PDB file of C-alpha atoms in Angstrom:
ATOM      1  CA  MET A   7       0.000   0.000   0.000  1.00 57.00           C
ATOM      2  CA  LEU A   8       1.558   3.286  -1.107  1.00 67.00           C
ATOM      3  CA  ILE A   9       0.894   6.274   1.120  1.00 70.00           C
ATOM      4  CA  ASP A  10       2.435   9.451  -0.290  1.00 78.00           C
ATOM      5  CA  GLU A  11       0.834  12.255   1.751  1.00 84.00           C
ATOM      6  CA  VAL A  12       0.185  12.483   5.515  1.00 89.00           C
ATOM      7  CA  VAL A  13      -0.784  15.324   7.874  1.00 91.00           C
ATOM      8  CA  ILE A  14       0.541  14.931  11.444  1.00 93.00           C
ATOM      9  CA  GLU A  15       0.977  17.066  14.550  1.00 94.00           C
ATOM     10  CA  ILE A  16       4.478  17.301  15.996  1.00 94.00           C
ATOM     11  CA  SER A  17       5.416  18.454  19.510  1.00 94.00           C
ATOM     12  CA  ALA A  18       8.925  18.888  20.845  1.00 94.00           C
ATOM     13  CA  GLY A  19       9.650  18.321  24.540  1.00 93.00           C
ATOM     14  CA  LYS A  20       9.366  21.022  27.201  1.00 94.00           C
ATOM     15  CA  GLY A  21      12.490  22.062  29.077  1.00 94.00           C
ATOM     16  CA  GLY A  22      12.740  21.109  32.735  1.00 93.00           C
ATOM     17  CA  ASP A  23      12.099  23.684  35.455  1.00 92.00           C
ATOM     18  CA  GLY A  24      14.933  25.130  37.518  1.00 92.00           C
ATOM     19  CA  ALA A  25      15.012  24.292  41.233  1.00 92.00           C
ATOM     20  CA  VAL A  26      14.939  26.453  44.345  1.00 90.00           C
ATOM     21  CA  ALA A  27      17.097  24.781  47.006  1.00 89.00           C
ATOM     22  CA  PHE A  28      19.574  25.789  49.701  1.00 88.00           C
ATOM     23  CA  ARG A  29      22.703  24.233  51.162  1.00 85.00           C
ATOM     24  CA  ARG A  30      22.241  22.735  54.615  1.00 80.00           C
ATOM     25  CA  GLU A  31      25.631  22.071  56.140  1.00 79.00           C
ATOM     26  CA  LYS A  32      26.443  22.148  59.821  1.00 78.00           C
ATOM     27  CA  TYR A  33      29.636  24.213  59.725  1.00 77.00           C
ATOM     28  CA  VAL A  34      28.809  26.521  56.784  1.00 70.00           C
ATOM     29  CA  ASP A  35      27.208  29.753  57.900  1.00 69.00           C
ATOM     30  CA  LYS A  36      24.375  30.907  55.591  1.00 69.00           C
ATOM     31  CA  GLY A  37      24.821  28.019  53.168  1.00 76.00           C
ATOM     32  CA  GLY A  38      23.532  29.776  50.074  1.00 82.00           C
ATOM     33  CA  PRO A  39      21.560  28.680  47.013  1.00 87.00           C
ATOM     34  CA  ALA A  40      21.945  25.192  45.550  1.00 88.00           C
ATOM     35  CA  GLY A  41      19.162  24.773  42.983  1.00 89.00           C
ATOM     36  CA  GLY A  42      20.138  23.135  39.694  1.00 90.00           C
ATOM     37  CA  ASN A  43      19.085  23.919  36.132  1.00 92.00           C
ATOM     38  CA  GLY A  44      16.420  22.005  34.248  1.00 93.00           C
ATOM     39  CA  GLY A  45      17.320  19.794  31.308  1.00 93.00           C
ATOM     40  CA  ALA A  46      16.552  20.634  27.689  1.00 94.00           C
ATOM     41  CA  GLY A  47      13.518  19.069  26.020  1.00 94.00           C
ATOM     42  CA  GLY A  48      13.926  16.669  23.116  1.00 94.00           C
ATOM     43  CA  SER A  49      13.680  17.833  19.510  1.00 94.00           C
ATOM     44  CA  VAL A  50      11.902  15.949  16.703  1.00 94.00           C
ATOM     45  CA  LEU A  51      14.191  15.079  13.789  1.00 94.00           C
ATOM     46  CA  PHE A  52      13.318  13.486  10.450  1.00 93.00           C
ATOM     47  CA  VAL A  53      16.049  11.367   8.859  1.00 94.00           C
ATOM     48  CA  GLY A  54      16.077  10.179   5.245  1.00 91.00           C
ATOM     49  CA  TYR A  55      16.311   6.377   5.081  1.00 89.00           C
ATOM     50  CA  GLU A  56      16.692   4.269   1.933  1.00 89.00           C
ATOM     51  CA  GLY A  57      15.074   1.218   3.535  1.00 86.00           C
ATOM     52  CA  LYS A  58      11.606   2.800   3.393  1.00 83.00           C
ATOM     53  CA  ASN A  59       9.547   3.629   0.345  1.00 82.00           C
ATOM     54  CA  THR A  60       6.184   4.691   1.810  1.00 82.00           C
ATOM     55  CA  LEU A  61       4.784   6.871   4.604  1.00 84.00           C
ATOM     56  CA  LEU A  62       2.632   4.044   5.967  1.00 84.00           C
ATOM     57  CA  ASP A  63       4.264   4.256   9.432  1.00 84.00           C
ATOM     58  CA  LEU A  64       3.174   7.890   9.797  1.00 86.00           C
ATOM     59  CA  ARG A  65      -0.380   7.363   8.554  1.00 85.00           C
ATOM     60  CA  TYR A  66      -1.648   5.881  11.823  1.00 86.00           C
ATOM     61  CA  GLN A  67       0.588   8.024  14.019  1.00 86.00           C
ATOM     62  CA  LYS A  68      -1.283  11.339  14.056  1.00 87.00           C
ATOM     63  CA  HIS A  69       0.730  12.885  16.901  1.00 93.00           C
ATOM     64  CA  ILE A  70       4.498  12.644  17.439  1.00 92.00           C
ATOM     65  CA  LYS A  71       5.813  13.956  20.762  1.00 94.00           C
ATOM     66  CA  ALA A  72       9.358  14.095  22.108  1.00 94.00           C
ATOM     67  CA  LYS A  73      10.081  13.665  25.828  1.00 94.00           C
ATOM     68  CA  ASN A  74      10.382  16.553  28.283  1.00 94.00           C
ATOM     69  CA  GLY A  75      13.619  17.463  30.058  1.00 93.00           C
ATOM     70  CA  GLU A  76      13.982  16.657  33.749  1.00 93.00           C
ATOM     71  CA  ASN A  77      13.599  19.321  36.415  1.00 92.00           C
ATOM     72  CA  GLY A  78      16.601  20.655  38.303  1.00 91.00           C
ATOM     73  CA  MET A  79      17.316  19.230  41.765  1.00 91.00           C
ATOM     74  CA  ALA A  80      18.901  20.205  45.068  1.00 87.00           C
ATOM     75  CA  LYS A  81      22.677  20.215  45.665  1.00 88.00           C
ATOM     76  CA  SER A  82      23.203  22.006  42.325  1.00 85.00           C
ATOM     77  CA  CYS A  83      22.214  18.908  40.337  1.00 88.00           C
ATOM     78  CA  HIS A  84      21.119  19.679  36.805  1.00 91.00           C
ATOM     79  CA  GLY A  85      18.192  17.868  35.234  1.00 89.00           C
ATOM     80  CA  LYS A  86      18.848  15.377  32.455  1.00 91.00           C
ATOM     81  CA  ASN A  87      18.510  16.560  28.864  1.00 92.00           C
ATOM     82  CA  SER A  88      15.954  14.552  26.935  1.00 93.00           C
ATOM     83  CA  ASP A  89      17.037  12.544  23.908  1.00 93.00           C
ATOM     84  CA  ASP A  90      15.954  13.709  20.474  1.00 93.00           C
ATOM     85  CA  LEU A  91      13.164  11.744  18.810  1.00 93.00           C
ATOM     86  CA  ILE A  92      14.340  10.440  15.427  1.00 93.00           C
ATOM     87  CA  VAL A  93      11.701   9.536  12.833  1.00 92.00           C
ATOM     88  CA  LYS A  94      12.878   7.615   9.766  1.00 92.00           C
ATOM     89  CA  VAL A  95      11.209   8.670   6.517  1.00 90.00           C
ATOM     90  CA  PRO A  96      11.886   7.605   2.918  1.00 89.00           C
ATOM     91  CA  VAL A  97      14.436   9.462   0.836  1.00 89.00           C
ATOM     92  CA  GLY A  98      12.578  12.000  -1.298  1.00 87.00           C
ATOM     93  CA  THR A  99      10.311  13.261   1.472  1.00 89.00           C
ATOM     94  CA  ILE A 100       9.251  16.909   1.629  1.00 91.00           C
ATOM     95  CA  VAL A 101       7.950  18.347   4.917  1.00 91.00           C
ATOM     96  CA  TYR A 102       5.628  21.384   4.742  1.00 92.00           C
ATOM     97  CA  ASP A 103       4.267  23.546   7.549  1.00 91.00           C
ATOM     98  CA  ASN A 104       0.538  22.939   7.144  1.00 88.00           C
ATOM     99  CA  THR A 105      -0.544  26.422   8.260  1.00 90.00           C
ATOM    100  CA  THR A 106       1.876  28.536   6.193  1.00 91.00           C
ATOM    101  CA  ASN A 107       2.495  25.986   3.399  1.00 89.00           C
ATOM    102  CA  LEU A 108       6.260  26.683   3.554  1.00 92.00           C
ATOM    103  CA  ILE A 109       8.841  23.933   3.059  1.00 91.00           C
ATOM    104  CA  ILE A 110      10.549  22.972   6.333  1.00 91.00           C
ATOM    105  CA  ALA A 111      12.758  20.204   4.947  1.00 89.00           C
ATOM    106  CA  ASP A 112      13.500  18.355   1.709  1.00 90.00           C
ATOM    107  CA  LEU A 113      15.236  15.051   2.491  1.00 89.00           C
ATOM    108  CA  THR A 114      16.956  13.931  -0.711  1.00 89.00           C
ATOM    109  CA  GLU A 115      19.891  11.858   0.583  1.00 90.00           C
ATOM    110  CA  ASN A 116      20.256   8.808   2.791  1.00 91.00           C
ATOM    111  CA  GLY A 117      21.055   9.859   6.364  1.00 88.00           C
ATOM    112  CA  GLN A 118      20.146  13.506   5.817  1.00 91.00           C
ATOM    113  CA  ARG A 119      18.677  15.037   9.012  1.00 93.00           C
ATOM    114  CA  ALA A 120      16.269  17.909   9.527  1.00 92.00           C
ATOM    115  CA  VAL A 121      15.001  19.397  12.794  1.00 94.00           C
ATOM    116  CA  ILE A 122      11.226  19.660  12.431  1.00 93.00           C
ATOM    117  CA  ALA A 123      10.427  20.876  15.969  1.00 93.00           C
ATOM    118  CA  LYS A 124      13.065  22.225  18.376  1.00 94.00           C
ATOM    119  CA  GLY A 125      12.925  21.263  22.049  1.00 94.00           C
ATOM    120  CA  GLY A 126      12.548  23.832  24.810  1.00 94.00           C
ATOM    121  CA  ARG A 127      15.448  25.187  26.863  1.00 93.00           C
ATOM    122  CA  GLY A 128      15.677  24.194  30.518  1.00 92.00           C
ATOM    123  CA  GLY A 129      15.041  26.799  33.213  1.00 92.00           C
ATOM    124  CA  ARG A 130      17.821  28.163  35.440  1.00 92.00           C
ATOM    125  CA  GLY A 131      18.000  27.282  39.129  1.00 91.00           C
ATOM    126  CA  ASN A 132      18.428  29.755  41.965  1.00 89.00           C
ATOM    127  CA  ILE A 133      22.258  29.458  41.943  1.00 89.00           C
ATOM    128  CA  HIS A 134      22.214  31.710  38.846  1.00 88.00           C
ATOM    129  CA  PHE A 135      20.279  34.489  40.555  1.00 88.00           C
ATOM    130  CA  ALA A 136      22.565  34.976  43.575  1.00 87.00           C
ATOM    131  CA  THR A 137      24.073  38.458  43.878  1.00 87.00           C
ATOM    132  CA  PRO A 138      26.036  40.212  46.631  1.00 87.00           C
ATOM    133  CA  ARG A 139      22.831  41.952  47.748  1.00 88.00           C
ATOM    134  CA  ASN A 140      20.570  38.913  47.437  1.00 85.00           C
ATOM    135  CA  THR A 141      22.642  35.944  48.585  1.00 82.00           C
ATOM    136  CA  ALA A 142      19.669  33.601  49.037  1.00 82.00           C
ATOM    137  CA  PRO A 143      17.259  34.101  46.101  1.00 87.00           C
ATOM    138  CA  GLU A 144      13.997  32.197  46.119  1.00 87.00           C
ATOM    139  CA  LEU A 145      13.647  32.463  42.368  1.00 88.00           C
ATOM    140  CA  ALA A 146      14.001  29.943  39.532  1.00 90.00           C
ATOM    141  CA  GLU A 147      12.923  29.881  35.889  1.00 91.00           C
ATOM    142  CA  ASN A 148      10.419  27.533  34.338  1.00 92.00           C
ATOM    143  CA  GLY A 149      11.490  25.543  31.308  1.00 92.00           C
ATOM    144  CA  GLU A 150      10.500  26.796  27.856  1.00 93.00           C
ATOM    145  CA  LEU A 151       7.869  24.986  25.836  1.00 94.00           C
ATOM    146  CA  GLY A 152       9.003  23.038  22.788  1.00 93.00           C
ATOM    147  CA  GLN A 153       7.755  23.895  19.308  1.00 92.00           C
ATOM    148  CA  LYS A 154       4.383  22.557  18.204  1.00 94.00           C
ATOM    149  CA  ARG A 155       3.392  22.471  14.582  1.00 93.00           C
ATOM    150  CA  GLU A 156       1.136  20.662  12.195  1.00 93.00           C
ATOM    151  CA  VAL A 157       3.067  19.396   9.195  1.00 93.00           C
ATOM    152  CA  ARG A 158       2.183  17.850   5.868  1.00 91.00           C
ATOM    153  CA  VAL A 159       4.619  15.151   4.790  1.00 90.00           C
ATOM    154  CA  GLU A 160       4.744  14.361   1.064  1.00 89.00           C
ATOM    155  CA  LEU A 161       6.723  11.718  -0.762  1.00 86.00           C
ATOM    156  CA  LYS A 162       8.121  12.488  -4.186  1.00 83.00           C
ATOM    157  CA  VAL A 163       7.399   9.455  -6.346  1.00 73.00           C
ATOM    158  CA  LEU A 164       8.917   8.744  -9.735  1.00 62.00           C
ATOM    159  CA  ALA A 165       6.439   7.114 -12.084  1.00 63.00           C
ATOM    160  CA  ASP A 166       7.300   3.901 -13.930  1.00 66.00           C
ATOM    161  CA  VAL A 167       4.926   4.644 -16.816  1.00 71.00           C
ATOM    162  CA  GLY A 168       3.756   7.937 -18.303  1.00 74.00           C
ATOM    163  CA  LEU A 169       0.553   8.700 -20.171  1.00 76.00           C
ATOM    164  CA  VAL A 170       0.741  11.478 -22.763  1.00 81.00           C
ATOM    165  CA  GLY A 171      -2.131  13.033 -24.641  1.00 82.00           C
ATOM    166  CA  PHE A 172      -4.153  16.113 -25.426  1.00 84.00           C
ATOM    167  CA  PRO A 173      -5.899  18.013 -22.620  1.00 83.00           C
ATOM    168  CA  SER A 174      -9.384  16.868 -21.553  1.00 81.00           C
ATOM    169  CA  VAL A 175      -9.388  13.550 -23.419  1.00 82.00           C
ATOM    170  CA  GLY A 176      -9.804  11.276 -20.379  1.00 82.00           C
ATOM    171  CA  LYS A 177      -6.283  10.329 -19.284  1.00 82.00           C
ATOM    172  CA  SER A 178      -7.047  10.682 -15.556  1.00 81.00           C
ATOM    173  CA  THR A 179     -10.404   8.964 -15.916  1.00 84.00           C
ATOM    174  CA  LEU A 180      -8.755   6.020 -17.690  1.00 83.00           C
ATOM    175  CA  ILE A 181      -6.169   5.694 -14.915  1.00 80.00           C
ATOM    176  CA  SER A 182      -8.833   5.846 -12.173  1.00 82.00           C
ATOM    177  CA  VAL A 183     -10.876   3.091 -13.867  1.00 85.00           C
ATOM    178  CA  VAL A 184      -7.958   0.772 -14.677  1.00 83.00           C
ATOM    179  CA  SER A 185      -6.056   1.082 -11.355  1.00 80.00           C
ATOM    180  CA  ALA A 186      -6.784   1.661  -7.685  1.00 76.00           C
ATOM    181  CA  CYS A 187      -5.157   5.104  -7.633  1.00 75.00           C
ATOM    182  CA  LYS A 188      -7.156   8.284  -7.281  1.00 74.00           C
ATOM    183  CA  PRO A 189      -5.781  10.992  -9.587  1.00 72.00           C
ATOM    184  CA  LYS A 190      -7.060  14.552  -9.250  1.00 70.00           C
ATOM    185  CA  ILE A 191      -9.635  14.950 -12.020  1.00 67.00           C
TER     186      ILE A 191
END
């Protein structure tokens, strides 16, 4: 079954939130801030792959979502960055933004990568907001949201046979009757 056009929604991961924490040590006077940064959210990447020749995998997968980054923790521990989500598509795939109809990526070579939705940046913990006047800030940033977009994925297909003739003589009608394809008439 040849599927050559699919509309899907893609969401990149949200960045992790920064932490508000303080050092608690017995012999350290006024311990100070110790909140770590949040991890970055995962991006969604499309990779051209010669082993595929149809978009059948994406037809039943209407929403693709990358994982979120982890939140920052106490003791200046940073949250883990999320891994990027890699989606293999056939070579010759064009990815359009469905709302603006602009081309996001044209994957023409095996192994070619394109970032379709970029993951959010992680928020900073309270260790970044310490100043000489404010040595114990109770402030941390939230992680940024990842990109969300609706994309139309098309596969460029080279025909094995061509049908040539004058305009309006029934070429498309003949093809629709003889085969299972649905040409635009």
